[in-house]
Structure formats: structure tokens, C-alpha cells
Tab-separated table of C-alpha atoms and ligand atoms in Angstrom:
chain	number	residue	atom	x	y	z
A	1	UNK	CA	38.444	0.763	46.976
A	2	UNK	CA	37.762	3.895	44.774
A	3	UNK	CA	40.803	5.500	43.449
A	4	UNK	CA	41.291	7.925	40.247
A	5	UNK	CA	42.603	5.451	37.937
A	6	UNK	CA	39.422	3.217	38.846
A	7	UNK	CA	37.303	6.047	38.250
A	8	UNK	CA	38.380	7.467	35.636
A	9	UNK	CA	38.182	4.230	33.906
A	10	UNK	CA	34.764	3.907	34.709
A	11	UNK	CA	34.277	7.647	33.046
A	12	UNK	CA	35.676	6.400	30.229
A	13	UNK	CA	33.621	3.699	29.468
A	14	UNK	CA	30.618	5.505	30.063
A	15	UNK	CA	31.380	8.008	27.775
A	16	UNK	CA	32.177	5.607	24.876
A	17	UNK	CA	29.028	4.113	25.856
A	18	UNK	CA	27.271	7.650	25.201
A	19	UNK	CA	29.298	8.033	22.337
A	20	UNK	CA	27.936	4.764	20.778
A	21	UNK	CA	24.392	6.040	21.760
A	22	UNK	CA	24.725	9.198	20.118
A	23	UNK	CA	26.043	7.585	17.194
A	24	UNK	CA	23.439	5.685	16.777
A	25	UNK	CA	21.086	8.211	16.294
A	26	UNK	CA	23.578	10.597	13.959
A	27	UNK	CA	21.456	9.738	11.102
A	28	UNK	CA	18.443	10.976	12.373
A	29	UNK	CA	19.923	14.706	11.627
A	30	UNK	CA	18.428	15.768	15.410
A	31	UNK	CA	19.996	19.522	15.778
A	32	UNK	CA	22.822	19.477	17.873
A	33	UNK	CA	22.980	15.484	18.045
A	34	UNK	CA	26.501	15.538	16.475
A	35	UNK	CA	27.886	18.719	18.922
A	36	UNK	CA	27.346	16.221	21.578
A	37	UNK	CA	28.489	12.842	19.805
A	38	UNK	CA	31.927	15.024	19.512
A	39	UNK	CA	31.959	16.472	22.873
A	40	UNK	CA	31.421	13.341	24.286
A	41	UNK	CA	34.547	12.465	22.085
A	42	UNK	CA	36.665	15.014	23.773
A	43	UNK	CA	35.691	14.129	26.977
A	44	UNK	CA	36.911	10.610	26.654
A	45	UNK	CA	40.155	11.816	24.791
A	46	UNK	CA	40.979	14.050	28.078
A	47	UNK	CA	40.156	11.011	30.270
A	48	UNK	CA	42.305	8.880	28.303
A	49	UNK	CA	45.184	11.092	28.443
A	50	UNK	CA	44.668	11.157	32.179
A	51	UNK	CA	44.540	7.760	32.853
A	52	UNK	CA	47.957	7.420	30.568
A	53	UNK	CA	49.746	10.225	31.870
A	54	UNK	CA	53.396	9.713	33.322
A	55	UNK	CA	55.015	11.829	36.089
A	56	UNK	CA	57.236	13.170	33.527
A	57	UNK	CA	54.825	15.183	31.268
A	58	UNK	CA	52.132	15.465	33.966
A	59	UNK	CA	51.865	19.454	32.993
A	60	UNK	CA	51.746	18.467	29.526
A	61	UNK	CA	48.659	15.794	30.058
A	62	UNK	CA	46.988	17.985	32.261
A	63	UNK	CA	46.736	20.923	30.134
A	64	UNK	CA	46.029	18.791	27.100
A	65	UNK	CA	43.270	17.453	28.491
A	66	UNK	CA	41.811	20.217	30.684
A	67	UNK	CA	41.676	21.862	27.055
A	68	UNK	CA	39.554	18.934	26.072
A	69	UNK	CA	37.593	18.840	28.567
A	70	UNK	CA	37.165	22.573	28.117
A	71	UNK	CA	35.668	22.300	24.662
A	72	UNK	CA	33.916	19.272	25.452
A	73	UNK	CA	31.531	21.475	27.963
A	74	UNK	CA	31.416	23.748	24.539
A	75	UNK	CA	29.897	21.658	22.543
A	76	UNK	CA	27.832	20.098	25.203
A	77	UNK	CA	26.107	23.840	25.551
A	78	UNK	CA	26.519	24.839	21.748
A	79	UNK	CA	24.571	21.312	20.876
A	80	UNK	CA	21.644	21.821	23.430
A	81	UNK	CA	21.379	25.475	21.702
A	82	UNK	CA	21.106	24.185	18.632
A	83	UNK	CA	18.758	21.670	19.761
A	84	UNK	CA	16.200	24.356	20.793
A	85	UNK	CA	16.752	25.931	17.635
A	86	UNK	CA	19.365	29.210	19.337
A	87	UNK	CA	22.290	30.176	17.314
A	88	UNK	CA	25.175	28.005	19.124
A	89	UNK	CA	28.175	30.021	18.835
A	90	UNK	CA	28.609	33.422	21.090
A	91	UNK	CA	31.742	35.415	20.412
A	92	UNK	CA	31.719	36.303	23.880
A	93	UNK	CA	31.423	32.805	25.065
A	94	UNK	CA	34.486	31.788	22.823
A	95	UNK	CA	36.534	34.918	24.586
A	96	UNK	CA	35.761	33.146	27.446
A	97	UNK	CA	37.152	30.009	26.384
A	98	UNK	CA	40.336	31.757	25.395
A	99	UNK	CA	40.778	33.448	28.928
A	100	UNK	CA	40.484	29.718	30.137
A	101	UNK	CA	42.878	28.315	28.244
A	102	UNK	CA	45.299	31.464	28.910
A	103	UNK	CA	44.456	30.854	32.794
A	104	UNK	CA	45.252	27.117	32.202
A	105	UNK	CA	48.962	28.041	30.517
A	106	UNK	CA	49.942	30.214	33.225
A	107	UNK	CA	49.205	28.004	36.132
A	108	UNK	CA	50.537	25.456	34.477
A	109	UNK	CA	53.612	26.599	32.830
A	110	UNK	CA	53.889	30.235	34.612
A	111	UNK	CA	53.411	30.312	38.091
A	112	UNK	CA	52.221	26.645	38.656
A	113	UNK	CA	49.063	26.030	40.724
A	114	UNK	CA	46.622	23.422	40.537
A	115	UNK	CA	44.069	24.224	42.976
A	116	UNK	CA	44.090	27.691	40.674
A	117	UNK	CA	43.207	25.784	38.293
A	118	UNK	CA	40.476	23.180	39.255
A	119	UNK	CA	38.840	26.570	40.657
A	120	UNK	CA	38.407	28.001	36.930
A	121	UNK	CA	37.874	24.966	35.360
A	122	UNK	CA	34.900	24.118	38.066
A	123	UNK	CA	33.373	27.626	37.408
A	124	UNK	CA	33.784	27.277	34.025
A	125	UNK	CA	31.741	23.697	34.030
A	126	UNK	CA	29.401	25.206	36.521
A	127	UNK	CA	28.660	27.935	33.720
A	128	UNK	CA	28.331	25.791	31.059
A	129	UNK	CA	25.819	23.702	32.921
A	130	UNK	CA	23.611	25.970	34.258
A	131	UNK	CA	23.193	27.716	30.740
A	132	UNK	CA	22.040	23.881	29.022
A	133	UNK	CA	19.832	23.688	33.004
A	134	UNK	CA	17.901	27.152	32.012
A	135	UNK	CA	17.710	26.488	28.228
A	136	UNK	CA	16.417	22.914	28.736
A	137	UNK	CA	13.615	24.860	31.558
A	138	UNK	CA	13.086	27.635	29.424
A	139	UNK	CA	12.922	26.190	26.394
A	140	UNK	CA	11.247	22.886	26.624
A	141	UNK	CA	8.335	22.817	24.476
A	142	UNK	CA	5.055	22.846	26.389
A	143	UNK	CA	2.989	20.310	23.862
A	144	UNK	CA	5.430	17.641	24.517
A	145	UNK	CA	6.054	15.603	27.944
A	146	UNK	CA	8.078	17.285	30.394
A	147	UNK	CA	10.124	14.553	31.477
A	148	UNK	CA	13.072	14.293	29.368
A	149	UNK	CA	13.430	18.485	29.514
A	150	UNK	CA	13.115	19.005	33.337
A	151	UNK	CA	15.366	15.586	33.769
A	152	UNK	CA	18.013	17.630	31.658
A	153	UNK	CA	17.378	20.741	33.383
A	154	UNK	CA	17.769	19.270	36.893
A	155	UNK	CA	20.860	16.970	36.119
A	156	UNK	CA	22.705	19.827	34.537
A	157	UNK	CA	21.481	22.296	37.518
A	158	UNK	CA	22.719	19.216	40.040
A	159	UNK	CA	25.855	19.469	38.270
A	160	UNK	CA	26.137	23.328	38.018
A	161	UNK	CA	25.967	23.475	41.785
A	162	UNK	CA	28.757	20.757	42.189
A	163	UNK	CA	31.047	22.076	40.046
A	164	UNK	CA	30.777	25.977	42.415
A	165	UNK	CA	31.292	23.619	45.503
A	166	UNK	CA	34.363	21.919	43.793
A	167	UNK	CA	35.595	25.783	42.610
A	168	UNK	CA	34.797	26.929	46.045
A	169	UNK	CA	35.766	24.182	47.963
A	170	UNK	CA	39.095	24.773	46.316
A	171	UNK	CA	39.558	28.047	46.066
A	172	UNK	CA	38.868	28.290	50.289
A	173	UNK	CA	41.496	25.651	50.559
A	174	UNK	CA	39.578	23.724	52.170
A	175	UNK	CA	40.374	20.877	49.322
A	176	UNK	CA	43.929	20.983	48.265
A	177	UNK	CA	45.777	19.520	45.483
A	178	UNK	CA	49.277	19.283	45.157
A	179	UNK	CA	49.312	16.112	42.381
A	180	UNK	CA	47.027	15.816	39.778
A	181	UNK	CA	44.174	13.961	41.084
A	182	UNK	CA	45.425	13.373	44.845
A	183	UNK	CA	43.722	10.194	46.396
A	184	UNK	CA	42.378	12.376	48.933
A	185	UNK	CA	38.741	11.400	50.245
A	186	UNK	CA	37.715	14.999	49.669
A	187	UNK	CA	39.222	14.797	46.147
A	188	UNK	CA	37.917	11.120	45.272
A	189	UNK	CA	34.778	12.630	46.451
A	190	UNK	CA	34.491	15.421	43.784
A	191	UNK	CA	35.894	13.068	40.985
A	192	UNK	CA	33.439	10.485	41.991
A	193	UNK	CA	30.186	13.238	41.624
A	194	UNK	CA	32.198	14.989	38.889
A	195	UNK	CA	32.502	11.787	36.807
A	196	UNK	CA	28.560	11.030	37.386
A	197	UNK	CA	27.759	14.395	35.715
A	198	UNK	CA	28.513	13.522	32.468
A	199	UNK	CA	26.313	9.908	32.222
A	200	UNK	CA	23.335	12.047	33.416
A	201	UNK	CA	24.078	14.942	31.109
A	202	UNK	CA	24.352	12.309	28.686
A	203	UNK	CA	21.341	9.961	29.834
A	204	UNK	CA	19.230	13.368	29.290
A	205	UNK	CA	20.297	14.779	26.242
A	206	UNK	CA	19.241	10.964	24.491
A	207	UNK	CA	15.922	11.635	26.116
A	208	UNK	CA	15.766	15.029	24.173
A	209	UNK	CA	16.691	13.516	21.138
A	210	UNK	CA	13.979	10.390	21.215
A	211	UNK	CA	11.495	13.180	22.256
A	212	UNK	CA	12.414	15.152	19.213
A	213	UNK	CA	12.341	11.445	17.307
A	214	UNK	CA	8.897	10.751	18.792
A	215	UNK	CA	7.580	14.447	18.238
A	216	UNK	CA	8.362	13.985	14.438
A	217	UNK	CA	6.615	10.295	14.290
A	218	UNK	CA	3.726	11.881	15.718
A	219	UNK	CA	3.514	14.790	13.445
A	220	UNK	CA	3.818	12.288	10.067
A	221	UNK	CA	1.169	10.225	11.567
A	222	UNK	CA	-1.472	13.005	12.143
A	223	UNK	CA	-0.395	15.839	9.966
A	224	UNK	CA	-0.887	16.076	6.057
A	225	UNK	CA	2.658	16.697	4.452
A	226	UNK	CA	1.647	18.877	1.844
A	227	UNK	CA	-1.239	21.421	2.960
A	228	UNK	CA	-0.624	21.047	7.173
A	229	UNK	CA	-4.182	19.508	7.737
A	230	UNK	CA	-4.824	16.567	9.991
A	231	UNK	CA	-4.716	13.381	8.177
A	232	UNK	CA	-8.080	12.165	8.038
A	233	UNK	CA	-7.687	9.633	11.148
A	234	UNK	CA	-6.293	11.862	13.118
A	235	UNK	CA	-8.801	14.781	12.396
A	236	UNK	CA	-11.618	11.794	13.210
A	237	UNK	CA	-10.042	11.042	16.629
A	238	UNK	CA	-10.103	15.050	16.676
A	239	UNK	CA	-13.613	15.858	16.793
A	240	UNK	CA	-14.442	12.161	18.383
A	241	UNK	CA	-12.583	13.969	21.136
A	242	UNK	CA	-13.934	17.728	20.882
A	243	UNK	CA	-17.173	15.937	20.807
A	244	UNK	CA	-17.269	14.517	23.911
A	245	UNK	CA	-16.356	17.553	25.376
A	246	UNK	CA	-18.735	19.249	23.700
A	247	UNK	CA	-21.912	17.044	24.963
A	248	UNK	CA	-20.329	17.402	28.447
A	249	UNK	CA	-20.632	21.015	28.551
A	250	UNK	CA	-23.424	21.361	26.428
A	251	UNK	CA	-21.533	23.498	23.460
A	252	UNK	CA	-23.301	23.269	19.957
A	253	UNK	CA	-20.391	21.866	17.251
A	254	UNK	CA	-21.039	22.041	13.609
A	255	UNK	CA	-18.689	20.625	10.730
A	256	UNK	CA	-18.448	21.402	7.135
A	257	UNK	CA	-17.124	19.727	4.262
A	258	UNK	CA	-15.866	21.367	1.101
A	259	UNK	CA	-14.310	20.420	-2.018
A	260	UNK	CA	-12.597	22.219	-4.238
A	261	UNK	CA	-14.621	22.666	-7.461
A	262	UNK	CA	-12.972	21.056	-10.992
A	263	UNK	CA	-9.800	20.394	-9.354
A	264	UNK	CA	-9.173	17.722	-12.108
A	265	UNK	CA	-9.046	20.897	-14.377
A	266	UNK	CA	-5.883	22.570	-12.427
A	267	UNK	CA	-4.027	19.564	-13.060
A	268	UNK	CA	-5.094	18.671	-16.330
A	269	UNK	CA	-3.853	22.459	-17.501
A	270	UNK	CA	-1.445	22.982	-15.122
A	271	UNK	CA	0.561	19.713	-13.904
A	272	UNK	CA	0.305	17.775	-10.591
A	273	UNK	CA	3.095	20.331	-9.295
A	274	UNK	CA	0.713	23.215	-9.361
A	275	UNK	CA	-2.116	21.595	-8.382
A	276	UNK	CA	-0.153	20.772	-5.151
A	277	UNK	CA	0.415	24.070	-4.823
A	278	UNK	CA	-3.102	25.395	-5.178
A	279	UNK	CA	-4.044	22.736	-2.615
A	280	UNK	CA	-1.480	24.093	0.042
A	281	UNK	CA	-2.634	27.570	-0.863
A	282	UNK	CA	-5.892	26.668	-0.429
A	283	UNK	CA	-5.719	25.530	3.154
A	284	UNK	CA	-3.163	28.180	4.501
A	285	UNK	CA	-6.189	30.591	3.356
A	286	UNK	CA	-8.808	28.571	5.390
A	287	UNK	CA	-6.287	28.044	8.053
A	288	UNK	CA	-6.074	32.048	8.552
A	289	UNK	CA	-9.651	32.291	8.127
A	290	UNK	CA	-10.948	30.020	10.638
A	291	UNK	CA	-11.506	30.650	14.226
A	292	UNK	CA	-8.718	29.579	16.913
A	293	UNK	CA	-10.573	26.759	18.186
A	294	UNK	CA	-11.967	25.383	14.940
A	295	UNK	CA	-10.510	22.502	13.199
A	296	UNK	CA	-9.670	21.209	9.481
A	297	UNK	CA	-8.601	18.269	8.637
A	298	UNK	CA	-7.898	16.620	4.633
A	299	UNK	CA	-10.783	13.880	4.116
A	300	UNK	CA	-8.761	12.879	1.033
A	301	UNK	CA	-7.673	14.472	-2.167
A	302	UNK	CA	-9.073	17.380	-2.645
A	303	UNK	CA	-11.854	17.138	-0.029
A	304	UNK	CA	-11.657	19.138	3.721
A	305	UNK	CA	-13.561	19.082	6.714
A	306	UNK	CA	-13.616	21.856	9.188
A	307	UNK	CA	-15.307	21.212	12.685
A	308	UNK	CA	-16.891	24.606	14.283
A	309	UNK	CA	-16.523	24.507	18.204
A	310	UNK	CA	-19.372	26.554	20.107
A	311	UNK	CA	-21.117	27.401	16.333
A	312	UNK	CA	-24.603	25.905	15.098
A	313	UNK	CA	-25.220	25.024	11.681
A	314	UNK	CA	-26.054	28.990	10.711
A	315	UNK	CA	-23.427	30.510	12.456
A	316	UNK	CA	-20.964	27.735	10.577
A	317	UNK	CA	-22.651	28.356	7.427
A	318	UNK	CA	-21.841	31.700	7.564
A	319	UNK	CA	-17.987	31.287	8.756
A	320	UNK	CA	-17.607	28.957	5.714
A	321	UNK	CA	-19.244	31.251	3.381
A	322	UNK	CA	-16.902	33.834	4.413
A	323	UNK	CA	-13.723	31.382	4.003
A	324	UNK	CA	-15.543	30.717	0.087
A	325	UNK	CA	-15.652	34.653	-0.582
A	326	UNK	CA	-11.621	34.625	0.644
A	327	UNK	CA	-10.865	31.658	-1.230
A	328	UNK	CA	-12.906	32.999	-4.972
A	329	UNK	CA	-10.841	35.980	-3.893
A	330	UNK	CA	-7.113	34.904	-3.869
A	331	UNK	CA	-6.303	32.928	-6.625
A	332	UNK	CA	-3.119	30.791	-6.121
A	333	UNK	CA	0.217	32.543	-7.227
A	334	UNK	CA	1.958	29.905	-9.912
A	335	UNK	CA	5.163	31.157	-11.674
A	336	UNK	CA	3.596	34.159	-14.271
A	337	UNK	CA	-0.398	33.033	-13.744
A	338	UNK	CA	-2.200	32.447	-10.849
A	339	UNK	CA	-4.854	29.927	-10.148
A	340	UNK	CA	-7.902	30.198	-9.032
A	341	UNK	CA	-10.722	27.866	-7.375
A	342	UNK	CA	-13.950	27.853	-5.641
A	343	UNK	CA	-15.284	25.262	-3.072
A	344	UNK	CA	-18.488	23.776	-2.777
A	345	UNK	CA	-19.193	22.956	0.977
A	346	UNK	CA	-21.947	21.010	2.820
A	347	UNK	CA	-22.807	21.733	6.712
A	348	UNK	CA	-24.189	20.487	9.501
A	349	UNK	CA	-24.775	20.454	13.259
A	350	UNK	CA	-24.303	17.926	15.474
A	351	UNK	CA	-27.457	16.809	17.112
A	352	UNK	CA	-28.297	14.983	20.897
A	353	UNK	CA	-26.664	11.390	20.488
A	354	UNK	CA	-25.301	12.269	17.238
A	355	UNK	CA	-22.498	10.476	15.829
A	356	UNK	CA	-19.743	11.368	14.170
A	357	UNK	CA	-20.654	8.913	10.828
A	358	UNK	CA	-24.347	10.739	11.036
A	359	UNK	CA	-23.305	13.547	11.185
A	360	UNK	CA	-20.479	13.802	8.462
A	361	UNK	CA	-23.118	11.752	5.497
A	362	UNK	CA	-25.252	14.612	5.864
A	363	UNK	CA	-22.840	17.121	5.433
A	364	UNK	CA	-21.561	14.790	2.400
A	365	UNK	CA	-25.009	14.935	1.496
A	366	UNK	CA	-25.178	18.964	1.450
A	367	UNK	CA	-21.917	19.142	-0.481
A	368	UNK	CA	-23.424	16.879	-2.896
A	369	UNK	CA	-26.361	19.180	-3.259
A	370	UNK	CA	-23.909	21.797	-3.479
A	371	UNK	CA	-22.055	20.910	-6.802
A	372	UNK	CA	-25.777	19.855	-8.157
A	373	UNK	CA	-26.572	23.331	-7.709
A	374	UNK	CA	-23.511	24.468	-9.733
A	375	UNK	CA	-21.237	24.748	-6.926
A	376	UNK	CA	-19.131	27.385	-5.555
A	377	UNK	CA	-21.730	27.760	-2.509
A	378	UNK	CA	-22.440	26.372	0.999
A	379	UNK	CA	-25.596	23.973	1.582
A	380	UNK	CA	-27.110	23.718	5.178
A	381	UNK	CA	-27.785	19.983	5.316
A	382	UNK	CA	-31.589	18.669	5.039
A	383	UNK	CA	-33.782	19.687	7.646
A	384	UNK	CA	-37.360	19.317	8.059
A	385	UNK	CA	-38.435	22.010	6.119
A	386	UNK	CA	-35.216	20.638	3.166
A	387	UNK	CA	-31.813	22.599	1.517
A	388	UNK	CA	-31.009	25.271	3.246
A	389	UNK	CA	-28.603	27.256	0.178
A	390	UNK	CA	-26.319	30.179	2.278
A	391	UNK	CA	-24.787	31.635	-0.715
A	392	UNK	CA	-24.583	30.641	-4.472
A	393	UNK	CA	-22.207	32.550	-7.052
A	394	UNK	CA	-22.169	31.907	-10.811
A	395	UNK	CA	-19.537	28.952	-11.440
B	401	GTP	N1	-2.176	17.819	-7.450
B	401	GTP	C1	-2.922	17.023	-6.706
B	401	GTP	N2	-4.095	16.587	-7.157
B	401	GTP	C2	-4.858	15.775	-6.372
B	401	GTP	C3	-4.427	15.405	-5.088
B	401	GTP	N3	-5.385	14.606	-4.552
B	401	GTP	C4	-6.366	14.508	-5.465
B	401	GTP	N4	-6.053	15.224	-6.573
B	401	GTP	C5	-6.780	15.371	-7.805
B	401	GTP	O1	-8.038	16.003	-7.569
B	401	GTP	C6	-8.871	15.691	-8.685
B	401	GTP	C7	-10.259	15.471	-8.192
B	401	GTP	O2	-11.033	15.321	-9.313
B	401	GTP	P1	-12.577	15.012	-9.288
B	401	GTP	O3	-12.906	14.067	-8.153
B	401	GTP	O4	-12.978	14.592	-10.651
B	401	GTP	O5	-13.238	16.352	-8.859
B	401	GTP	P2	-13.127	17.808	-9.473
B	401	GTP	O6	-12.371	17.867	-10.758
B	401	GTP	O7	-12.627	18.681	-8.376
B	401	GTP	O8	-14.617	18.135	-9.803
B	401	GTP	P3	-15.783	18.415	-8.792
B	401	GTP	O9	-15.360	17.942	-7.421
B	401	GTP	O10	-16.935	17.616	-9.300
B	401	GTP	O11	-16.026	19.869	-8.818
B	401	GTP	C8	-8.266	14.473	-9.377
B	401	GTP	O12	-7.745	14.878	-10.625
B	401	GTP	C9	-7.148	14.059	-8.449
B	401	GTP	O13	-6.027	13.547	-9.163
B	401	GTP	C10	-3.168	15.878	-4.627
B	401	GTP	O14	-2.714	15.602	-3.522
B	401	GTP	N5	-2.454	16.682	-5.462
């Protein structure tokens, strides 16, 4: 037989058990992770108090932990804003708060009256979780799975709408309270949904934090800490992909590779630290200078590899001799000095029944050619009729 005590027992073990789910994940720093690891706290503070109040201080417990509960819902918004990267606090929110808690005194202590009271504390909840149901909608980041952010969005919308039937449903009258938590069907019936809330809420907001947990796995596995490049593997699996695509729909797809010229000299005069620099310099200049749909990836050390979508070997040619003119261009700013580099860069086009491996030891091939010919330029890999040079400058 359901009854408060029974449920709110079962409330309170499901919120340690969120607690202890959150916690375990506190040291992965996710934004807003520890808002909800404390509101989750609250929560089962307030429920505790409830289950131990006495008849004597019933006004006491209640208040006590309505105010709980009250910040609780807080910090359940304020984490999911900082979660999506939104300042959490709002001065106006926190106004709001206040009112509540004045509401809460004075139908309490004033002019006692509970169903008063579960009416602003229901709207109250219903506000709080319809913001975290629109943030998590119109938020959610569209690169990632959808799942765990519409899950959040619904659960917290579901629970939105129950908490305006429970503030409605009392307000109306048509539930009535004259005890805390009257065994009422009507009542056990709101505290039964009521209760389920907050294991959803909390089911969801987990899922946002592995997705976050996942997102970041992802990104160290295919992007290159220090200049932002794929990794080499994952700029391979890249084109592998773009290539298929591209001998579907019959688009030409060119890719260059370039290497810094006499890089050994930056950090032979300079340090590693600067030469780390130069490097991320160096691609944030080719990454503003390539097209939208183009492609680099880091080979390895100081060797790139841009793939040109919808470009033949000319037209890429002539996009990477641009990106060399930028690159002679803007030296690298380093404390007092600045540093400056050239590339050498071999291209290529990708042929019918190409592969990848072809295709890339020609370009290596054209590079080569490249620094033979004193570097800073672009070499067409060999055709029929041999070297094709774009551009050469003095070294
Ligand atoms: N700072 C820094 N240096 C790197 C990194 N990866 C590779 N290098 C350095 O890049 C240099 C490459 O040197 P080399 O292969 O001799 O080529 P180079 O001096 O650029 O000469 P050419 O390619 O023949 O023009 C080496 O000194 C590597 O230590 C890196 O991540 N950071």
C-alpha cells in the first residue's frame, strides 16, 4: 500500500543513489556536475526532514525543507546553465527565490495555509523545469546524439506540466491539504509522480554529463592538441570517407602535403616552446585560408595534409599557393621577435580507382621535389608530361 512515509523513503534512496552517481563523476570537472551533486543533496536533506518530522514542529520541518527543496530546483537549473556554458546566476531569479521563501513564512507562520503553499511551491518547480526543458532543446549541441538532450528536455517538460496540475489542482481546491502530506489518493497521487521527477531529472542530467565525457574522448582521439588538426588517423578515415562520396557523385578531390621548411632551425634558435607556437600559428593561418569544405589534418611533426573537395590538381595548386604567400607573409608573433617560415607542398588529384596510399606517395613525391628545388613552393605531382612547379620564391 503506497503511503508518504513509503514514498518518501523511496525518494530518498533514489536521490542518494544520484548523489553517489554524480559523485562519481565530480572529478571529471563537467560544468555544472557539482550544482547538481549538491542539489541533489538538498533534496534528500528536505526528504529526510520530512520523513522525521513530529506533529510538534510540523511548521518548522515543513518550512525547513520546502526551503531545501526550493534551492535544490536552483541548483538543478543554475547547473544545467552552466552545463551549456550560460552564466548560472540571475538576480532576478534569486528575487524570486526570496518572494518564495517570504510566501513560505507567511503561510506558514502568518496566516497558515498549506494548499497556499504547495500552489507556489508547484509553480515554482514547474518554472524551474521548464527553463532546464528549453535550455536542454535549445541548447543541445547539434554534432552530438540527441538522445540524452531531448530525454532531459522531455522529462523536465513532463515534470513542468505536473508540477502546474499539482499548483492548479490545488489552488481550484479540487486537492486539499489540511496535514502535511494527507494520505489522500489525489495527494499520494501527486507525491507518487512528484517523487518520479527527480530520478528522471537525474537519470538525464548523467546522460548529459557521459555525452560531454564521450564528446571530449572523441575530440583527444581525432584532434591534434596543439595546432587543432586531425590526428593523422582520423584525418585518413576523413578523406577515406569524403572519398567515397566523392566517386559517388563524381566530384574531383585533390590533397596537398606541405612541410614547413627548416623547422629544425626554429627550435634549434628558439626552444621547443616557440617552435610549438609557430606550429599552432601556422595552422590557424591555413585554417582561415582554406575553403569551408576542405580539410587538414597533421601527418606528423611538422608535416600537413590538406584534402581539396570539388578542386583538381590546378585549382588546389593554386589554393595552396595562396595559403604559402599568407604563410611567407605572417611571421609568428614570439615575445619581442617574430618567426617566420615557408612551406614546401606537393599536390595531387585523385584519379578513377585511386587510393588513398596512391594518391598521398605522389603528393609525398611532389613535396620531395619541392624542397629539391629549394623549397618554399608548390609541386603538381608527376604527370605524363613530369613536375609541374606552381610557384617558386627564393628560400
Ligand atoms: N616544437 C616542435 N617541434 C617539432 C614538433 N614535431 C616535430 N618537430 C621538429 O621539427 C623538426 C623537423 O626537422 P627536419 O625533419 O630535419 O626538417 P626541417 O628542419 O623542417 O627541414 P626541411 O623539412 O628539410 O625543410 C625537428 O627538429 C623536430 O623536432 C612539435 O610538435 N613541436
Amino acid at each position: 500500500m503506497l503511503s508518504p512515509v513509503g514514498l518518501i523513503g523511496i525518494a530518498i534512496l533514489s536521490c542518494v543513489i544520484s548523489m553517489a552517481v554524480f559523485g562519481s563523476l565530480l572529478k571529471a570537472a563537467i560544468p555544472g556536475l557539482a550544482r547538481w551533486f549538491t542539489a541533489y543533496g538538498l533534496v534528500t536533506v528536505a526528504l529526510v526532514v520530512l520523513e522525521l518530522r513530529g506533529h510538534e514542529r510540523e511548521n518548522f520541518a515543513a518550512m525547513g525543507a520546502s526551503a531545501l527543496l526550493l534551492i535544490g530546483a536552483l541548483l538543478m537549473l543554475q547547473g544545467c546553465r552552466q552545463f551549456f556554458g550560460r552564466p548560472p546566476v540571475h538576480g532576478l531569479e534569486l528575487a524570486g527565490v526570496g518572494a518564495v521563501l517570504v510566501g513560505l513564512v507567511y503561510w506558514t507562520f502568518v496566516a497558515p495555509n498549506l494548499s497556499a503553499r504547495v500552489t507556489m511551491m508547484s509553480l515554482y518547480f514547474a518554472y524551474a523545469r521548464l527553463a532546464i526543458a528549453w535550455m536542454a532543446y535549445r541548447y543541445r549541441p547539434l554534432h552530438r546524439p540527441q538522445y540524452s538532450y531531448l530525454f532531459v528536455a522531455i522529462t523536465a517538460l513532463a515534470g513542468a506540466i505536473f508540477h502546474v496540475a499539482r499548483g492548479l489542482a490545488y489552488f481550484t481546491g479540487l486537492s486539499h491539504q489540511t496535514v502535511f502530506f494527507e494520505p489522500s489518493p489525489l495527494n499520494i497521487a501527486f507525491l507518487a509522480l512528484g517523487i518520479l521527477t527527480l530520478p528522471f531529472l537525474s537519470i538525464g542530467m548523467v546522460m548529459l554529463a557521459h555525452d560531454r565525457l564521450a564528446e571530449r574522448m572523441e575530440r583527444l582521439a581525432t584532434i591534434d592538441e596543439l595546432t587543432g588538426a586531425l590526428v593523422r588517423r582520423a584525418f585518413i578515415a576523413r578523406v577515406e570517407t569524403l572519398l567515397a562520396a566523392a566517386c559517388a557523385g563524381k566530384r574531383k578531390l585533390s590533397l596537398a602535403i606541405l612541410d614547413i621548411d627548416h623547422f629544425k632551425a626554429v627550435n634549434d634558435q628558439h626552444g621547443h616552446a616557440v617552435g610549438d607556437h609557430t606550429l599552432a600559428h601556422f595552422v590557424s593561418l591555413l585554417s582561415q585560408g582554406i575553403r569551408r569544405t576542405d580539410v587538414i589534418g597533421r601527418l606528423g611533426g611538422e608535416e600537413f595534409a590538406i584534402l581539396f573537395v570539388s578542386a583538381g590538381k590546378a585549382e588546389a595548386a593554386r589554393l595552396v599557393d595562396q595559403l604559402r604567400t599568407t604563410v611567407t607573409a605572417s611571421p609568428a608573433p614570439a615575445g619581442s621577435s617574430a618567426i617566420a617560415c615557408s612551406f614546401s607542398a606537393g599536390v595531387d588529384e585523385f584519379g578513377d580507382g585511386d587510393t588513398l596510399t596512391a594518391v598521398l606517395a605522389r603528393a609525398d613525391a611532389a613535396l620531395y621535389a619541392a624542397k629539391a628545388m629549394g623549397r618554399n613552393c608548390v609541386v603538381v605531382a608527376p604527370s605524363p608530361e613530369g613536375l609541374s612547379v606552381e610557384c617558386m620564391e627564393a628560400d
